């Protein structure tokens, strides 16, 4: 007798790093709930009424903004006709993982609300693309450089708060060291090499760190000449998150003076992806960028 075919997964597999990210899992599970509801021909208000949910609860679950209890998930799956034991078990397993606390929440005392969406999802990305006009990208900064950048911000900070911010950035960097962590493709403005942040010793150590990081297979760094950034028209830092196909919609994080914009709207994301593509195509190659950094180091 032929072996029974395994039940197809409801999710794009493998989820990889996403399974370690509760926020990303909430969004993925919410999107899957919406997909199943639409396939069942139901609207959110009908589901709320049918299952005795409070108003708009179904919509909040689908947006990934509302924690979903296992009993509610089981009721939703049953309503949507998902009755395969293997699929239900997989769904509930991922749901349980999504209910764990995110690592970054322990840094809520120093994490701005507008910065949280980026920190919450960057570890689940397959690729992080970033452009920085003023500083070395945060994911490539040394602790001393991080401290200098933090101290240069508005308002005086206690030594404890500065250290907490340094530790938060270091925790973000550790995600790059995971075997299935994101690839990093960074473009920095040429002026970043000239801007001595934290003093000559701190800056030298930072540039040496960049040289070391450029030796990693999953890190790509390019220098954008000054005339290039003027012509492309990028006036602010931005980060683009690309996720594995089918898991999450790509996202872009755009920095402003006192806040930021984080969006997954396809039209806006596409515009900034195109901008990054043009920057990368016109910037110095990785080899040329390495030579530029080494030249700067020789002149210090």
XYZ file of C-alpha atoms in Angstrom:
300
model
C 0.000 0.000 0.000
C 1.349 3.392 -0.962
C 2.103 5.806 1.860
C -0.413 8.590 2.339
C 0.592 11.961 0.941
C 1.606 14.408 3.717
C -0.803 17.254 4.363
C 0.272 20.414 2.524
C 1.432 23.230 4.778
C -0.756 26.303 5.053
C 2.410 28.394 5.054
C 5.346 29.106 2.776
C 8.114 26.833 4.039
C 10.596 27.018 5.505
C 9.727 30.035 7.612
C 13.272 30.074 8.983
C 14.155 33.134 11.078
C 10.513 34.206 11.064
C 9.721 31.475 13.589
C 11.953 33.234 16.128
C 10.131 36.514 15.646
C 6.767 36.774 17.479
C 5.791 40.047 15.795
C 6.421 38.638 12.323
C 4.507 35.470 13.192
C 1.497 37.506 14.358
C 1.440 39.318 11.018
C 1.821 36.080 9.019
C -0.859 34.262 11.009
C -3.161 37.253 10.687
C -2.663 37.286 6.933
C -3.391 33.557 6.766
C -6.580 34.028 8.795
C -7.674 36.706 6.323
C -6.835 34.477 3.350
C -8.876 31.626 4.806
C -11.803 33.929 5.641
C -11.923 35.344 2.133
C -11.760 31.833 0.663
C -14.702 30.899 2.873
C -16.695 33.857 1.530
C -17.172 35.513 4.936
C -16.761 39.121 6.044
C -15.184 40.141 9.402
C -18.427 41.372 10.937
C -20.124 38.027 10.215
C -17.211 36.141 11.816
C -17.356 38.382 14.908
C -21.063 37.691 15.246
C -20.829 33.975 14.511
C -18.089 33.353 17.102
C -19.271 35.866 19.696
C -16.205 38.073 19.264
C -16.188 41.718 20.249
C -16.607 44.197 17.404
C -13.637 44.306 14.995
C -11.790 41.521 16.835
C -11.440 39.493 13.655
C -9.978 42.482 11.811
C -7.471 43.148 14.600
C -6.368 39.503 14.553
C -5.894 39.658 10.786
C -3.730 42.789 11.104
C -1.493 41.051 13.612
C -2.251 43.681 16.241
C -4.364 41.507 18.500
C -3.084 38.482 20.379
C -5.075 35.435 19.337
C -5.902 32.840 21.976
C -5.589 29.172 20.980
C -9.322 28.614 21.535
C -10.161 31.547 19.238
C -7.739 30.256 16.604
C -9.278 26.786 16.742
C -12.763 28.286 16.347
C -11.648 30.382 13.373
C -9.990 27.426 11.647
C -13.082 25.300 12.188
C -15.322 28.036 10.802
C -13.084 28.349 7.744
C -13.178 24.617 7.080
C -9.595 23.750 8.083
C -10.087 20.304 9.606
C -6.812 18.551 8.767
C -5.200 17.609 12.088
C -1.663 18.231 10.829
C -2.498 21.689 9.477
C -4.355 22.658 12.639
C -1.468 21.451 14.807
C 1.044 23.421 12.741
C -1.086 26.552 12.944
C -1.481 26.262 16.719
C 2.247 25.592 17.168
C 3.129 28.800 15.344
C 0.414 30.633 17.256
C 2.001 29.563 20.546
C 5.364 30.870 19.369
C 3.789 34.174 18.351
C 2.544 34.648 21.914
C 6.066 34.751 23.346
C 7.490 38.158 24.335
C 9.698 39.846 21.725
C 13.312 40.262 22.864
C 13.263 43.985 22.151
C 10.409 44.696 24.545
C 12.877 44.554 27.430
C 14.369 47.726 25.928
C 11.076 49.633 25.873
C 12.573 52.222 28.222
C 14.922 53.430 25.472
C 13.094 52.316 22.318
C 11.049 55.017 20.597
C 7.580 54.025 19.425
C 8.349 55.103 15.855
C 11.499 52.940 15.780
C 9.870 49.800 17.211
C 8.320 48.508 13.928
C 11.753 48.311 12.297
C 13.391 46.631 15.287
C 10.458 44.220 15.556
C 10.713 42.910 12.000
C 14.286 43.358 10.741
C 15.437 40.040 12.217
C 12.788 38.217 10.184
C 13.884 39.759 6.878
C 15.783 37.772 4.282
C 17.617 40.922 3.186
C 18.091 44.324 4.801
C 18.997 47.137 2.428
C 19.906 50.489 3.894
C 21.209 53.911 2.897
C 22.811 56.247 5.425
C 23.783 59.846 4.585
C 25.279 60.884 7.937
C 26.528 57.899 9.925
C 27.742 54.340 9.539
C 24.605 52.127 9.491
C 23.553 51.063 12.984
C 23.997 47.367 12.196
C 27.668 48.021 11.377
C 28.577 50.371 14.227
C 31.107 49.631 16.982
C 30.020 50.149 20.617
C 32.174 53.280 20.955
C 30.762 54.733 17.737
C 27.211 53.922 18.865
C 27.826 55.754 22.138
C 29.163 58.809 20.307
C 26.144 58.892 17.994
C 23.720 58.547 20.911
C 25.445 61.338 22.871
C 25.229 63.647 19.858
C 21.424 63.439 19.872
C 19.054 66.017 21.338
C 18.940 66.511 25.098
C 21.273 65.218 27.823
C 21.154 61.508 28.604
C 22.156 59.611 31.712
C 25.076 57.212 31.352
C 22.670 54.330 32.026
C 20.394 55.349 29.143
C 23.349 55.681 26.776
C 24.553 52.198 27.701
C 21.064 50.768 27.221
C 20.913 52.214 23.718
C 24.321 50.767 22.934
C 23.187 47.341 24.139
C 19.980 47.526 22.107
C 21.931 48.193 18.925
C 24.339 45.374 19.707
C 21.406 42.987 20.153
C 20.116 44.028 16.730
C 23.546 43.329 15.250
C 23.597 39.800 16.682
C 20.709 38.875 14.416
C 23.127 39.092 11.491
C 25.193 36.334 13.091
C 22.361 33.794 13.004
C 22.826 31.071 10.427
C 19.534 32.020 8.774
C 19.752 35.701 9.643
C 19.275 38.458 7.068
C 21.779 39.543 4.451
C 22.848 43.182 4.773
C 23.394 45.447 1.782
C 24.368 48.948 2.891
C 25.161 52.081 0.904
C 26.699 54.991 2.782
C 27.402 58.521 1.687
C 31.050 59.327 1.014
C 30.864 62.081 3.649
C 30.407 59.434 6.356
C 34.056 58.459 5.901
C 35.148 62.073 6.393
C 32.971 62.764 9.438
C 35.031 61.969 12.543
C 32.482 60.712 15.044
C 33.684 60.262 18.635
C 37.240 61.385 17.881
C 40.064 59.953 15.738
C 40.535 56.731 17.726
C 36.838 55.851 17.696
C 36.587 56.633 13.996
C 39.674 54.598 13.113
C 38.335 51.589 15.008
C 34.985 52.018 13.257
C 36.537 52.071 9.795
C 38.647 49.018 10.655
C 35.443 47.283 11.749
C 33.857 48.101 8.390
C 36.803 46.512 6.602
C 36.379 43.367 8.707
C 32.619 43.232 8.139
C 33.117 43.567 4.382
C 34.907 40.230 4.523
C 31.679 38.489 5.518
C 29.814 36.701 2.752
C 26.437 38.133 3.750
C 27.502 41.770 4.092
C 27.779 44.103 1.101
C 28.907 47.705 1.582
C 29.133 50.396 -1.070
C 30.244 54.024 -0.894
C 28.094 56.575 -2.737
C 30.209 59.486 -4.058
C 28.990 62.948 -3.103
C 27.957 63.874 -6.636
C 25.903 60.677 -6.899
C 23.767 61.299 -3.818
C 23.083 64.819 -5.016
C 21.799 63.538 -8.363
C 19.758 60.624 -7.030
C 18.025 62.877 -4.529
C 18.160 60.818 -1.337
C 18.078 63.284 1.537
C 17.483 60.985 4.463
C 18.326 57.576 5.811
C 16.141 54.655 4.827
C 15.960 50.927 5.368
C 14.215 48.410 3.150
C 13.224 44.997 4.476
C 12.774 42.168 1.997
C 11.062 39.045 3.296
C 10.920 35.547 1.886
C 8.234 35.270 -0.827
C 4.772 34.721 0.600
C 5.673 35.370 4.247
C 5.350 39.113 4.690
C 5.003 42.147 2.488
C 8.263 44.038 2.000
C 8.578 47.170 4.115
C 10.461 50.455 4.131
C 11.545 52.579 7.094
C 12.239 56.253 6.356
C 13.926 58.449 8.935
C 12.866 62.033 9.630
C 14.215 64.627 12.051
C 12.050 63.729 15.043
C 10.160 60.616 13.906
C 9.972 58.134 11.052
C 7.679 56.385 8.590
C 7.322 52.609 8.466
C 5.116 51.315 5.690
C 4.350 48.180 3.726
C 2.236 49.929 1.091
C 3.451 48.405 -2.190
C 3.487 51.675 -4.157
C 5.671 53.481 -1.606
C 7.908 50.471 -1.005
C 8.498 50.130 -4.746
C 9.532 53.782 -5.043
C 12.194 53.454 -2.372
C 13.370 50.089 -3.680
C 13.903 51.745 -7.056
C 15.865 54.522 -5.361
C 18.100 51.995 -3.621
C 18.568 50.126 -6.902
C 19.767 53.328 -8.587
C 22.092 54.122 -5.698
C 23.604 50.652 -5.756
C 24.080 50.689 -9.526
C 25.887 54.028 -9.489
C 27.851 53.730 -6.241
C 31.400 52.430 -6.013
C 31.659 48.666 -6.297
C 32.343 46.763 -3.064
C 36.020 46.428 -4.040
C 36.287 50.136 -4.860
C 34.473 50.940 -1.610
C 36.958 48.832 0.365
C 39.810 50.707 -1.281
C 38.169 54.033 -0.387
C 37.914 53.041 3.270
C 41.494 51.787 3.347
C 42.648 55.053 1.769
C 40.807 57.014 4.441
C 42.440 54.870 7.136
C 45.906 55.466 5.639
C 45.300 59.221 5.778
C 44.256 59.327 9.438
